Coordinates of C-alpha atoms in Angstrom, one line a residue:
M18 CA 40.7 -5.8 -32.9
C19 CA 38.8 -4.1 -35.7
D20 CA 38.5 -7.3 -37.6
Y21 CA 37.1 -9.0 -34.5
D22 CA 34.5 -6.2 -34.0
D23 CA 33.5 -6.4 -37.6
E24 CA 33.1 -10.1 -37.5
L25 CA 31.1 -9.9 -34.2
Y26 CA 28.9 -7.2 -35.8
H27 CA 28.1 -9.4 -38.8
E28 CA 27.3 -12.3 -36.5
R29 CA 24.9 -10.4 -34.3
L30 CA 23.2 -8.3 -37.0
P31 CA 20.9 -11.1 -38.2
N32 CA 19.8 -11.8 -34.6
V33 CA 19.1 -8.2 -34.0
C34 CA 17.2 -7.8 -37.2
G35 CA 15.3 -11.0 -36.5
A36 CA 14.2 -9.7 -33.1
I37 CA 13.1 -6.4 -34.6
N38 CA 11.1 -8.2 -37.3
A39 CA 9.5 -10.5 -34.7
K40 CA 8.4 -7.5 -32.5
A41 CA 7.1 -5.7 -35.6
K42 CA 5.0 -8.7 -36.6
N43 CA 3.8 -9.1 -33.1
C44 CA 2.5 -5.5 -33.0
C45 CA 0.6 -6.0 -36.2
S46 CA -0.7 -9.5 -35.3
T47 CA -4.3 -10.4 -35.0
D48 CA -4.0 -10.9 -31.2
S49 CA -2.5 -7.5 -30.8
I50 CA -5.3 -5.8 -32.8
K51 CA -7.9 -7.6 -30.7
R52 CA -6.2 -6.4 -27.5
K53 CA -6.3 -2.8 -28.7
L54 CA -9.8 -3.1 -30.3
P55 CA -11.8 -5.4 -28.0
I56 CA -14.9 -5.0 -30.3
C57 CA -13.1 -7.4 -32.6
T58 CA -13.4 -10.1 -29.9
W59 CA -17.0 -9.7 -28.7
L60 CA -18.8 -8.5 -31.8
P61 CA -18.4 -11.8 -33.8
K62 CA -19.8 -13.7 -30.7
Y63 CA -22.7 -11.3 -30.3
K64 CA -26.1 -13.0 -30.0
A65 CA -29.5 -11.7 -30.9
K66 CA -30.9 -12.3 -27.4
Y67 CA -28.4 -9.7 -26.1
L68 CA -30.0 -6.9 -28.1
I69 CA -33.1 -6.4 -26.0
D70 CA -31.0 -6.2 -22.7
D71 CA -28.6 -3.8 -24.3
I72 CA -31.4 -1.5 -25.6
V73 CA -33.2 -1.5 -22.2
A74 CA -29.9 -0.7 -20.4
G75 CA -28.9 1.9 -23.0
L76 CA -32.2 3.7 -22.7
T77 CA -32.2 3.6 -18.9
V78 CA -28.6 5.0 -18.7
G79 CA -29.4 7.5 -21.4
L80 CA -32.2 9.0 -19.4
T81 CA -30.0 9.3 -16.4
A82 CA -27.1 10.7 -18.5
V83 CA -29.3 13.5 -19.8
A84 CA -30.3 14.6 -16.3
Q85 CA -26.7 14.3 -14.9
G86 CA -25.2 15.9 -18.0
I87 CA -27.2 19.0 -17.6
A88 CA -26.3 19.1 -13.9
Y89 CA -22.6 18.5 -14.3
G90 CA -22.3 21.1 -17.1
A91 CA -23.4 23.6 -14.5
V92 CA -21.0 22.2 -11.9
A93 CA -18.2 22.8 -14.4
G94 CA -19.3 26.5 -14.8
L95 CA -20.3 25.9 -18.4
P96 CA -23.6 26.3 -20.3
N97 CA -25.7 23.2 -19.5
V98 CA -25.6 22.0 -23.1
Y99 CA -21.9 21.2 -22.8
G100 CA -22.8 18.5 -20.2
L101 CA -24.9 16.8 -22.9
Y102 CA -22.2 17.3 -25.6
S103 CA -19.8 15.5 -23.3
S104 CA -22.1 12.6 -22.8
F105 CA -22.8 11.1 -26.2
M106 CA -19.5 10.8 -28.0
G107 CA -17.7 9.0 -25.1
S108 CA -20.5 6.4 -25.2
F109 CA -19.9 5.7 -28.9
T110 CA -16.1 5.6 -28.6
Y111 CA -16.0 3.3 -25.6
I112 CA -17.8 0.6 -27.7
F113 CA -14.7 0.1 -29.8
F114 CA -11.9 0.4 -27.2
G115 CA -13.4 -0.5 -23.8
T116 CA -13.1 -3.8 -22.1
C117 CA -15.8 -3.5 -19.4
K118 CA -19.4 -3.9 -20.6
D119 CA -20.8 -1.9 -17.6
I120 CA -18.7 1.3 -17.9
T121 CA -20.5 4.4 -19.2
V122 CA -18.2 7.3 -20.1
G123 CA -19.3 10.9 -19.7
P124 CA -19.0 13.9 -17.3
T125 CA -18.8 13.2 -13.6
A126 CA -19.2 15.3 -10.5
I127 CA -15.6 15.1 -9.5
I128 CA -14.1 15.9 -12.9
S129 CA -16.6 18.7 -13.5
M130 CA -15.7 20.1 -10.1
M131 CA -12.0 20.1 -11.0
V132 CA -12.6 21.7 -14.4
N133 CA -14.4 24.6 -12.9
P134 CA -11.6 26.7 -11.4
H135 CA -9.3 26.3 -14.4
I136 CA -11.5 27.5 -17.2
D137 CA -13.4 30.6 -15.8
G138 CA -16.5 29.6 -17.7
N139 CA -14.7 29.5 -21.1
P140 CA -16.0 26.5 -23.1
D141 CA -12.9 26.7 -25.4
L142 CA -10.6 26.1 -22.4
A143 CA -12.7 23.1 -21.3
V144 CA -12.6 21.5 -24.8
L145 CA -8.9 22.0 -25.1
L146 CA -8.4 20.5 -21.6
C147 CA -10.5 17.5 -22.8
F148 CA -8.2 17.1 -25.8
L149 CA -4.9 17.5 -24.0
S150 CA -5.8 15.3 -21.0
G151 CA -7.1 12.7 -23.5
C152 CA -3.8 12.7 -25.4
L153 CA -1.9 12.3 -22.2
I154 CA -4.1 9.4 -21.1
L155 CA -3.8 7.7 -24.5
L156 CA 0.0 8.1 -24.5
L157 CA 0.2 6.5 -21.0
G158 CA -2.0 3.7 -22.1
L159 CA 0.0 3.0 -25.3
L160 CA 3.2 2.9 -23.2
N161 CA 1.5 0.2 -21.0
L162 CA 1.9 2.4 -17.8
G163 CA -1.3 1.1 -16.2
V164 CA 1.0 -0.5 -13.7
L165 CA 1.4 3.0 -12.2
M166 CA -2.1 2.7 -10.7
R167 CA -0.7 0.2 -8.2
F168 CA 1.2 3.1 -6.4
I169 CA -2.1 4.7 -5.4
S170 CA -3.4 2.9 -2.3
I171 CA -6.9 2.3 -1.1
P172 CA -6.7 4.8 1.8
V173 CA -5.7 7.6 -0.6
T174 CA -8.5 6.8 -3.1
T175 CA -11.0 6.5 -0.3
G176 CA -9.9 9.8 1.2
F177 CA -10.1 11.5 -2.2
T178 CA -13.6 10.1 -2.8
L179 CA -14.8 11.3 0.6
A180 CA -13.4 14.8 0.0
A181 CA -14.8 15.0 -3.6
A182 CA -18.2 13.9 -2.5
L183 CA -18.3 16.5 0.3
T184 CA -17.0 19.2 -2.0
V185 CA -19.4 18.5 -4.8
G186 CA -22.4 18.1 -2.4
S187 CA -21.5 21.3 -0.6
G188 CA -21.2 23.2 -3.9
Q189 CA -24.9 22.5 -4.5
I190 CA -26.3 23.3 -1.0
N191 CA -27.0 26.9 -2.0
N192 CA -28.9 25.9 -5.1
L193 CA -30.9 23.4 -3.0
F194 CA -32.3 26.4 -1.0
G195 CA -32.5 28.9 -3.9
I196 CA -29.6 31.0 -2.7
Q197 CA -27.3 32.7 -5.2
S198 CA -23.7 31.5 -5.1
N199 CA -20.7 31.9 -7.4
S200 CA -18.5 29.2 -5.7
N201 CA -18.4 25.4 -5.7
E202 CA -15.6 25.1 -3.1
F203 CA -16.3 23.4 0.2
L204 CA -15.6 26.2 2.7
K205 CA -16.8 29.1 0.5
S206 CA -20.0 27.3 -0.3
W207 CA -20.9 26.9 3.4
I208 CA -19.8 30.4 4.3
N209 CA -22.0 31.8 1.5
F210 CA -24.9 29.5 2.7
F211 CA -24.8 30.7 6.3
G212 CA -24.1 34.3 5.3
H213 CA -27.1 34.5 3.1
I214 CA -29.5 32.0 4.7
T215 CA -32.1 34.7 5.1
E216 CA -32.3 34.8 1.3
T217 CA -33.6 31.2 1.2
R218 CA -36.4 30.9 -1.4
R219 CA -39.3 28.9 0.1
N220 CA -40.4 27.2 -3.2
D221 CA -36.8 26.2 -4.1
A222 CA -36.2 24.9 -0.6
L223 CA -39.4 22.8 -0.5
L224 CA -38.8 21.4 -4.0
G225 CA -35.2 20.6 -3.3
C226 CA -35.6 19.0 0.1
C227 CA -38.7 17.0 -1.0
T228 CA -37.0 15.9 -4.2
M229 CA -33.9 14.6 -2.3
I230 CA -36.1 12.7 0.2
V231 CA -38.0 11.1 -2.6
L232 CA -34.8 10.2 -4.4
L233 CA -33.4 8.5 -1.3
F234 CA -36.6 6.6 -0.8
M235 CA -36.7 5.5 -4.5
R236 CA -33.1 4.3 -4.2
K237 CA -34.3 1.7 -1.7
L238 CA -37.4 0.9 -3.7
K239 CA -35.5 -1.8 -5.7
D240 CA -35.1 -3.8 -2.4
V241 CA -38.8 -3.9 -1.7
K242 CA -40.0 -7.4 -2.2
W243 CA -43.8 -6.8 -2.2
G244 CA -45.8 -5.7 -5.2
F245 CA -44.3 -5.7 -8.7
H246 CA -40.7 -6.2 -7.9
Q247 CA -39.5 -5.7 -11.5
L248 CA -41.5 -2.4 -11.7
N249 CA -40.0 -1.3 -8.4
R250 CA -36.5 -2.0 -9.8
Y251 CA -37.0 0.1 -12.9
L252 CA -38.6 3.0 -11.0
S253 CA -35.6 3.0 -8.7
L254 CA -33.2 3.0 -11.7
C255 CA -35.1 5.9 -13.4
R256 CA -35.5 8.0 -10.2
N257 CA -33.3 10.9 -11.5
V258 CA -35.3 11.0 -14.8
L259 CA -38.6 11.0 -12.9
A260 CA -37.3 13.8 -10.6
V261 CA -36.4 15.9 -13.6
I262 CA -39.7 15.3 -15.3
V263 CA -41.7 16.2 -12.2
G264 CA -39.5 19.4 -11.7
I265 CA -40.1 20.5 -15.3
L266 CA -43.9 19.9 -15.0
L267 CA -44.1 21.8 -11.7
C268 CA -42.1 24.7 -13.0
Y269 CA -44.1 24.9 -16.3
L270 CA -47.5 24.6 -14.6
L271 CA -46.8 27.1 -11.8
S272 CA -45.1 29.7 -14.0
R273 CA -46.8 33.0 -14.9
G274 CA -44.8 33.8 -17.9
D275 CA -41.1 33.9 -18.6
N276 CA -40.4 36.5 -16.0
E277 CA -42.3 34.9 -13.2
M278 CA -40.9 31.5 -12.5
P279 CA -41.7 29.7 -9.2
F280 CA -38.2 28.4 -9.0
R281 CA -34.7 29.4 -10.1
I282 CA -34.3 27.5 -13.4
S283 CA -31.3 26.3 -15.4
G284 CA -32.1 28.6 -18.3
E285 CA -32.3 28.1 -22.0
I286 CA -30.4 25.2 -23.5
Q287 CA -29.0 25.6 -27.0
A288 CA -30.9 23.3 -29.3
G289 CA -29.2 21.2 -32.1
L290 CA -26.4 18.7 -32.4
P291 CA -22.9 19.7 -31.2
P292 CA -20.7 21.4 -33.8
V293 CA -18.0 19.1 -35.2
R294 CA -14.7 21.0 -35.2
V295 CA -11.0 20.8 -34.3
P296 CA -10.4 21.6 -30.6
P297 CA -9.7 25.3 -30.3
F298 CA -6.0 26.3 -30.0
E299 CA -6.8 30.0 -29.5
T300 CA -9.6 31.9 -27.8
Q301 CA -10.4 35.0 -25.9
D302 CA -10.2 35.6 -22.1
A303 CA -13.0 37.1 -20.0
D304 CA -11.9 40.6 -21.0
G305 CA -12.0 39.8 -24.7
E306 CA -8.3 39.7 -25.1
P307 CA -6.9 37.0 -27.5
M308 CA -5.2 34.0 -26.0
N309 CA -2.9 31.8 -28.1
F310 CA -2.2 28.1 -27.5
S311 CA 0.7 28.6 -25.1
E312 CA -1.3 31.0 -23.0
M313 CA -4.2 28.6 -22.9
V314 CA -1.9 25.8 -21.8
S315 CA -0.4 28.1 -19.2
K316 CA -3.9 28.9 -18.0
L317 CA -4.8 25.3 -17.6
G318 CA -1.5 24.5 -15.9
G319 CA -1.3 21.3 -13.9
S320 CA -4.9 20.5 -14.4
I321 CA -4.0 18.7 -17.6
A322 CA -2.0 16.1 -15.6
S323 CA -4.2 16.0 -12.5
I324 CA -7.5 15.6 -14.4
A325 CA -5.9 12.9 -16.6
L326 CA -4.7 11.0 -13.5
L327 CA -8.1 11.3 -11.7
S328 CA -10.0 10.3 -14.9
I329 CA -7.8 7.1 -15.1
L330 CA -8.4 6.4 -11.4
E331 CA -12.2 6.7 -11.7
S332 CA -12.4 4.6 -14.8
V333 CA -10.0 1.8 -13.7
A334 CA -11.6 1.7 -10.3
I335 CA -15.1 1.2 -11.9
A336 CA -13.7 -1.5 -14.2
K337 CA -12.3 -3.4 -11.2
S338 CA -15.6 -3.0 -9.3
F339 CA -17.5 -4.7 -12.1
S340 CA -14.9 -7.1 -13.4
K341 CA -16.5 -10.0 -11.5
G342 CA -13.3 -12.0 -11.2
K343 CA -11.8 -11.0 -14.6
I344 CA -8.4 -9.4 -14.8
V345 CA -8.7 -5.7 -15.7
D346 CA -6.2 -4.5 -18.3
A347 CA -5.5 -1.0 -16.9
S348 CA -3.4 0.0 -19.8
Q349 CA -6.2 -0.8 -22.3
E350 CA -8.7 1.0 -20.2
M351 CA -6.4 4.0 -20.4
V352 CA -6.3 3.7 -24.2
A353 CA -10.1 3.6 -24.3
L354 CA -10.5 6.6 -22.0
G355 CA -7.9 8.5 -23.9
C356 CA -9.6 7.9 -27.2
C357 CA -13.0 8.9 -25.7
N358 CA -11.6 12.2 -24.6
V359 CA -9.7 12.9 -27.8
F360 CA -12.6 12.1 -30.1
S361 CA -15.1 13.9 -27.8
S362 CA -13.1 17.1 -27.9
F363 CA -14.0 17.3 -31.6
F364 CA -17.6 17.6 -30.5
S365 CA -17.2 20.4 -27.9
S366 CA -16.8 18.1 -24.9
M367 CA -15.3 18.9 -21.5
P368 CA -13.2 16.2 -19.9
I369 CA -15.0 12.9 -19.3
T370 CA -14.4 9.6 -17.5
G371 CA -16.2 6.5 -16.3
S372 CA -19.2 7.3 -14.1
F373 CA -19.8 5.0 -11.1
A374 CA -23.5 6.0 -10.8
R375 CA -24.4 5.4 -14.4
S376 CA -22.2 2.3 -14.6
A377 CA -24.1 0.9 -11.6
V378 CA -27.4 1.7 -13.4
N379 CA -26.0 0.0 -16.5
N380 CA -25.1 -3.1 -14.6
A381 CA -28.4 -3.3 -12.7
S382 CA -30.3 -2.9 -16.0
G383 CA -28.7 -6.2 -17.3
V384 CA -26.4 -4.8 -20.0
Q385 CA -24.7 -7.6 -22.0
T386 CA -22.1 -5.8 -24.1
T387 CA -20.7 -2.3 -24.6
L388 CA -23.2 -1.9 -27.4
G389 CA -25.6 -0.4 -24.8
G390 CA -23.4 2.7 -25.1
A391 CA -24.7 3.3 -28.6
I392 CA -28.3 3.4 -27.5
T393 CA -27.3 5.9 -24.8
G394 CA -25.5 8.1 -27.3
I395 CA -28.5 8.0 -29.7
L396 CA -30.9 9.0 -26.9
I397 CA -28.7 12.0 -26.0
L398 CA -28.5 13.1 -29.6
M399 CA -32.3 12.9 -29.9
T400 CA -32.6 15.0 -26.7
L401 CA -30.2 17.6 -28.2
A402 CA -32.2 17.7 -31.4
F403 CA -35.8 17.8 -30.1
L404 CA -36.1 18.3 -26.3
T405 CA -33.8 21.1 -25.3
P406 CA -36.6 23.7 -25.0
T407 CA -38.3 21.5 -22.5
F408 CA -35.2 21.1 -20.3
A409 CA -34.9 24.9 -20.0
Y410 CA -37.6 24.6 -17.2
I411 CA -35.5 22.3 -15.0
P412 CA -35.3 23.9 -11.5
K413 CA -31.8 24.3 -10.1
A414 CA -33.1 22.9 -6.8
T415 CA -34.0 19.6 -8.6
L416 CA -30.5 19.3 -10.1
A417 CA -28.9 20.1 -6.8
A418 CA -31.0 17.4 -5.1
I419 CA -30.0 14.8 -7.7
I420 CA -26.3 15.6 -7.2
I421 CA -26.4 15.7 -3.4
A422 CA -28.4 12.4 -3.3
A423 CA -25.7 10.8 -5.5
M424 CA -22.9 12.2 -3.4
L425 CA -24.3 10.7 -0.2
F426 CA -23.8 7.2 -1.5
M427 CA -20.5 8.0 -3.2
V428 CA -18.7 8.0 0.2
E429 CA -17.2 4.6 0.8
Y430 CA -18.3 4.3 4.5
D431 CA -17.5 0.5 4.6
K432 CA -13.9 1.0 3.3
I433 CA -13.3 3.7 6.0
A434 CA -14.4 1.3 8.6
E435 CA -12.2 -1.5 7.1
I436 CA -9.1 0.7 7.1
W437 CA -9.7 1.5 10.8
R438 CA -10.1 -2.1 11.7
A439 CA -7.3 -3.5 9.5
K440 CA -4.5 -1.1 10.3
K441 CA -5.0 2.2 12.1
R442 CA -1.8 3.7 10.7
D443 CA -3.4 3.7 7.2
M444 CA -5.8 6.4 8.6
L445 CA -3.0 8.9 8.2
P446 CA -2.8 8.9 4.4
F447 CA -6.6 8.7 4.3
L448 CA -7.0 11.8 6.6
A449 CA -4.1 13.6 4.8
T450 CA -5.8 13.1 1.5
A451 CA -9.3 14.0 2.7
L452 CA -8.3 17.2 4.6
S453 CA -5.9 18.4 1.9
C454 CA -8.6 17.9 -0.8
L455 CA -11.2 19.7 1.3
F456 CA -9.2 22.7 2.5
W457 CA -6.7 23.0 -0.3
S458 CA -7.6 21.5 -3.7
L459 CA -8.6 18.2 -5.1
E460 CA -5.7 17.7 -7.4
Y461 CA -3.0 18.7 -4.8
G462 CA -4.8 16.8 -2.1
M463 CA -4.4 13.6 -4.1
L464 CA -0.6 14.3 -4.4
V465 CA -0.4 14.9 -0.6
G466 CA -1.9 11.5 0.0
I467 CA 0.5 9.8 -2.4
V468 CA 3.5 11.5 -0.8
V469 CA 2.4 10.5 2.7
N470 CA 1.9 7.0 1.6
A471 CA 5.3 7.0 -0.1
L472 CA 6.9 8.2 3.1
F473 CA 5.6 5.1 4.9
I474 CA 7.2 2.9 2.2
L475 CA 10.4 4.9 2.4
K476 CA 10.5 4.6 6.2
K477 CA 10.0 0.9 5.9
S478 CA 12.8 0.6 3.4
M479 CA 15.1 2.7 5.7
T480 CA 14.6 0.5 8.7
P481 CA 15.4 -3.2 7.9
Q482 CA 13.9 -5.9 9.9
F483 CA 16.6 -7.5 12.0
Q484 CA 17.1 -8.8 15.5
L485 CA 20.2 -7.7 17.5
E486 CA 21.2 -9.6 20.5
T487 CA 24.3 -10.2 22.6
Q488 CA 25.4 -13.8 23.5
K489 CA 28.4 -15.5 25.1
H490 CA 30.0 -18.6 23.7
N491 CA 33.2 -20.2 25.0
G492 CA 34.1 -17.0 26.8
I493 CA 33.6 -14.9 23.7
E494 CA 31.0 -12.1 23.9
L495 CA 29.5 -11.7 20.5
C496 CA 26.6 -9.7 18.9
L497 CA 24.3 -11.6 16.5
A498 CA 22.3 -9.6 14.0
E499 CA 19.8 -11.6 12.0
L500 CA 18.4 -9.8 9.0
K501 CA 14.8 -10.8 8.2
G502 CA 14.3 -9.2 4.8
S503 CA 16.1 -7.4 1.9
V504 CA 18.4 -4.5 2.6
D505 CA 18.2 -1.5 0.2
Y506 CA 20.7 1.3 0.0
T507 CA 18.3 3.5 2.1
A508 CA 18.6 1.1 5.0
A509 CA 22.4 0.5 4.8
E510 CA 23.4 3.5 7.0
Y511 CA 20.7 2.6 9.6
L512 CA 22.1 -1.0 9.9
K513 CA 25.7 0.3 10.4
I514 CA 24.7 3.0 12.9
T515 CA 22.6 0.5 15.0
I516 CA 25.4 -2.1 15.2
V517 CA 28.2 0.3 15.9
T518 CA 26.1 2.1 18.6
H519 CA 25.2 -1.2 20.2
V520 CA 28.9 -2.4 20.3
T521 CA 30.0 1.0 21.7
E522 CA 27.4 1.0 24.4
R523 CA 28.5 -2.5 25.5
H524 CA 32.1 -1.4 25.6
M525 CA 31.1 1.6 27.8
G526 CA 29.2 -0.8 30.1
N527 CA 30.3 -4.0 31.6
G528 CA 30.4 -5.9 28.3
N529 CA 33.1 -6.2 25.8
V530 CA 31.8 -7.4 22.4
S531 CA 34.7 -8.8 20.3
L532 CA 32.7 -10.3 17.4
V533 CA 29.7 -9.2 15.4
I534 CA 27.9 -11.8 13.2
I535 CA 25.5 -10.8 10.6
K536 CA 23.2 -13.6 9.5
G537 CA 22.0 -12.9 5.9
A538 CA 20.6 -16.2 4.5
E539 CA 17.4 -14.3 3.5
I540 CA 19.2 -11.5 1.6
N541 CA 19.0 -12.3 -2.1
S542 CA 20.8 -9.2 -3.4
I543 CA 22.3 -5.9 -2.4
D544 CA 23.6 -2.9 -4.2
A545 CA 26.9 -1.1 -4.2
T546 CA 25.9 1.3 -1.5
V547 CA 25.1 -1.6 0.9
A548 CA 28.3 -3.4 0.0
A549 CA 30.4 -0.2 0.7
T550 CA 28.6 0.2 4.0
I551 CA 29.4 -3.4 5.0
V552 CA 33.1 -2.8 4.2
S553 CA 33.0 0.5 6.2
L554 CA 31.3 -1.3 9.1
Q555 CA 34.1 -3.8 9.2
E556 CA 36.7 -1.0 9.4
D557 CA 34.8 0.8 12.2
L558 CA 34.4 -2.3 14.2
K559 CA 38.2 -2.9 14.0
L560 CA 38.8 0.4 15.7
L561 CA 36.6 -0.9 18.5
Q562 CA 38.7 -4.2 18.6
C563 CA 35.8 -6.1 17.2
D564 CA 35.7 -8.4 14.2
L565 CA 32.8 -8.8 11.7
I566 CA 31.6 -12.1 10.2
C567 CA 28.9 -12.4 7.5
W568 CA 27.4 -15.8 8.1
N569 CA 25.6 -17.9 5.4
W570 CA 25.0 -14.9 3.1
N571 CA 23.5 -15.6 -0.3
L572 CA 26.3 -15.9 -2.8
A573 CA 24.9 -13.2 -5.1
A574 CA 24.9 -10.7 -2.2
A575 CA 28.3 -11.8 -0.8
G576 CA 29.7 -11.5 -4.3
V577 CA 28.9 -7.8 -4.5
V578 CA 30.9 -7.1 -1.4
C579 CA 33.9 -9.2 -2.5
R580 CA 34.0 -7.7 -5.9
L581 CA 34.0 -4.2 -4.4
H582 CA 36.7 -5.0 -1.8
K583 CA 38.5 -8.3 -2.3
K584 CA 40.1 -8.2 1.1
S585 CA 36.7 -8.6 2.6
R586 CA 36.4 -12.2 1.5
N587 CA 37.7 -13.4 4.9
M588 CA 34.6 -12.1 6.8
F589 CA 32.2 -14.5 5.0
K590 CA 31.6 -17.9 6.6
F591 CA 29.4 -20.7 5.3
T592 CA 28.4 -23.5 7.8
K593 CA 25.4 -25.7 8.4
N594 CA 24.8 -24.5 12.0
F595 CA 26.0 -22.0 14.6
S596 CA 28.2 -24.5 16.5
E597 CA 30.2 -25.2 13.3
L598 CA 30.6 -21.5 12.8
L599 CA 32.1 -21.0 16.3
E600 CA 34.5 -23.9 15.7
T601 CA 36.0 -22.1 12.7
I602 CA 36.7 -19.0 14.8
P603 CA 40.2 -19.1 16.5
P604 CA 40.7 -17.1 19.7
A605 CA 42.2 -14.2 17.7
H606 CA 39.1 -14.3 15.4
G607 CA 41.2 -14.4 12.4
G608 CA 38.7 -16.6 10.6
N609 CA 39.1 -19.1 7.9
D610 CA 38.0 -18.3 4.4
S611 CA 38.0 -21.8 3.1
H612 CA 34.2 -21.8 2.9
I613 CA 34.1 -18.9 0.4
A614 CA 33.0 -20.3 -3.0
C615 CA 34.5 -19.2 -6.2
D616 CA 31.0 -17.8 -7.2
L617 CA 31.8 -14.7 -5.2
N618 CA 33.9 -13.4 -8.1
Q619 CA 31.3 -14.1 -10.7

């Protein structure tokens, strides 16, 4: 025996080594490198005529990113400058790893909203969260786990988007009217608003409401056909930037010194480029007490995983929206997003992901390649270097109007209507997700939606599709069960209980079922649990003076039962039609196993 094993070992060793070498060569092949670094594919094909389009798109997105970066830094509870820090490095990194030319990576309203309660305004915690979530996203991408995104259904993502938009918009309602507020949560924001509505500042309310109305009007300006259509389109794309510029001018012109501002302003923004340093692995809490790495991770808790998951969802969803018929490699998008977060964390960034609003601007501006992200990054760097004193005059009401106007169009109204029309049952996971996110938390609300959706799938697998009817043939009363789909272990017990209950009820009534036939031509395979349940069903039916026949089962499925219990071979029958089956059954229903193929033992 030892000699045989040794000989077999030496025979198989070259094959194993060959397979390992082949996989190693494949990992280092040119095609593999191009898959992981898409820039190697599009850069050699880059044409000079693309440059103008990429520059125009990059500048347009950059102006929008500056305004939103400042706003989302405040949403996250951080100094405004961290929103700008988070905007530029992601744009550069995505050039090398991203597959979708339209995606722009940076801070978003949803992610900023989710970061806020976990960091208590501590930038070190935000940067570490960016690094750790980035590492997790990168690991999932390298393991090709993009397929996991298929388990999150449209009703769940639609419900989450609705709740996130309502939460983020509600968090800015106080700033829109100049009311002091320390909360960005849905309920607390509205409670604070109605509780302090008498503290509304007239100037802030007028500026905020007028700004939002103008933004909504300018959004539709691109659809106006009269006049200079191209100019209208660019004015529509730059509406956020124009709103910021007008807000700054009004605040500067109406101010009477630093202590007499006409509006509540964002405050001074730290000038200069972001510091390049390793993500902090120790910091101090709000009371000045030192926190080591393990305490920081404990403080961040489940937000590391939840923010990573939602970052992936946002980015992959945007890639699919702008794919235009191309297949989206979700795993590569995860690699790109992970790298963006990891590298950005070395530049004091909070967690970032793909932004739908800026990606839409990028697409509408005619971007040709991901090189447009470089122009966006350069513009943000120039802003940090030279324009931060100017942005200190941005009114909070202006930023609130920009965020609320964006959130109004983030809700996918058409998808909600489609879900209602297509299948009303899918409204349950949608509502479960939306309500849990609104009244509990965004991260746990998403999990609630996934669990509710999984329960539907589990329920479906526990109730196999089969028709059960009683017939009489040649004086024999029989029960015919025709399975319509696969039978998993979760459905085995349901099948058994249903058949036994039906036979028992017939015996208690006027009928007397003496034979049960299970037609299983559509069953391709079963597991050991189903096989054991079939054997148990046969024994239970014998106690009721009833026989069991499995008719025209797939050989692979029948083989599992026969290998488990060899004496069960006689209950399998294989005939062309139902009449031939009845002819093989003698009055005693003993059966004839001549139709059983030898494949059942294989």
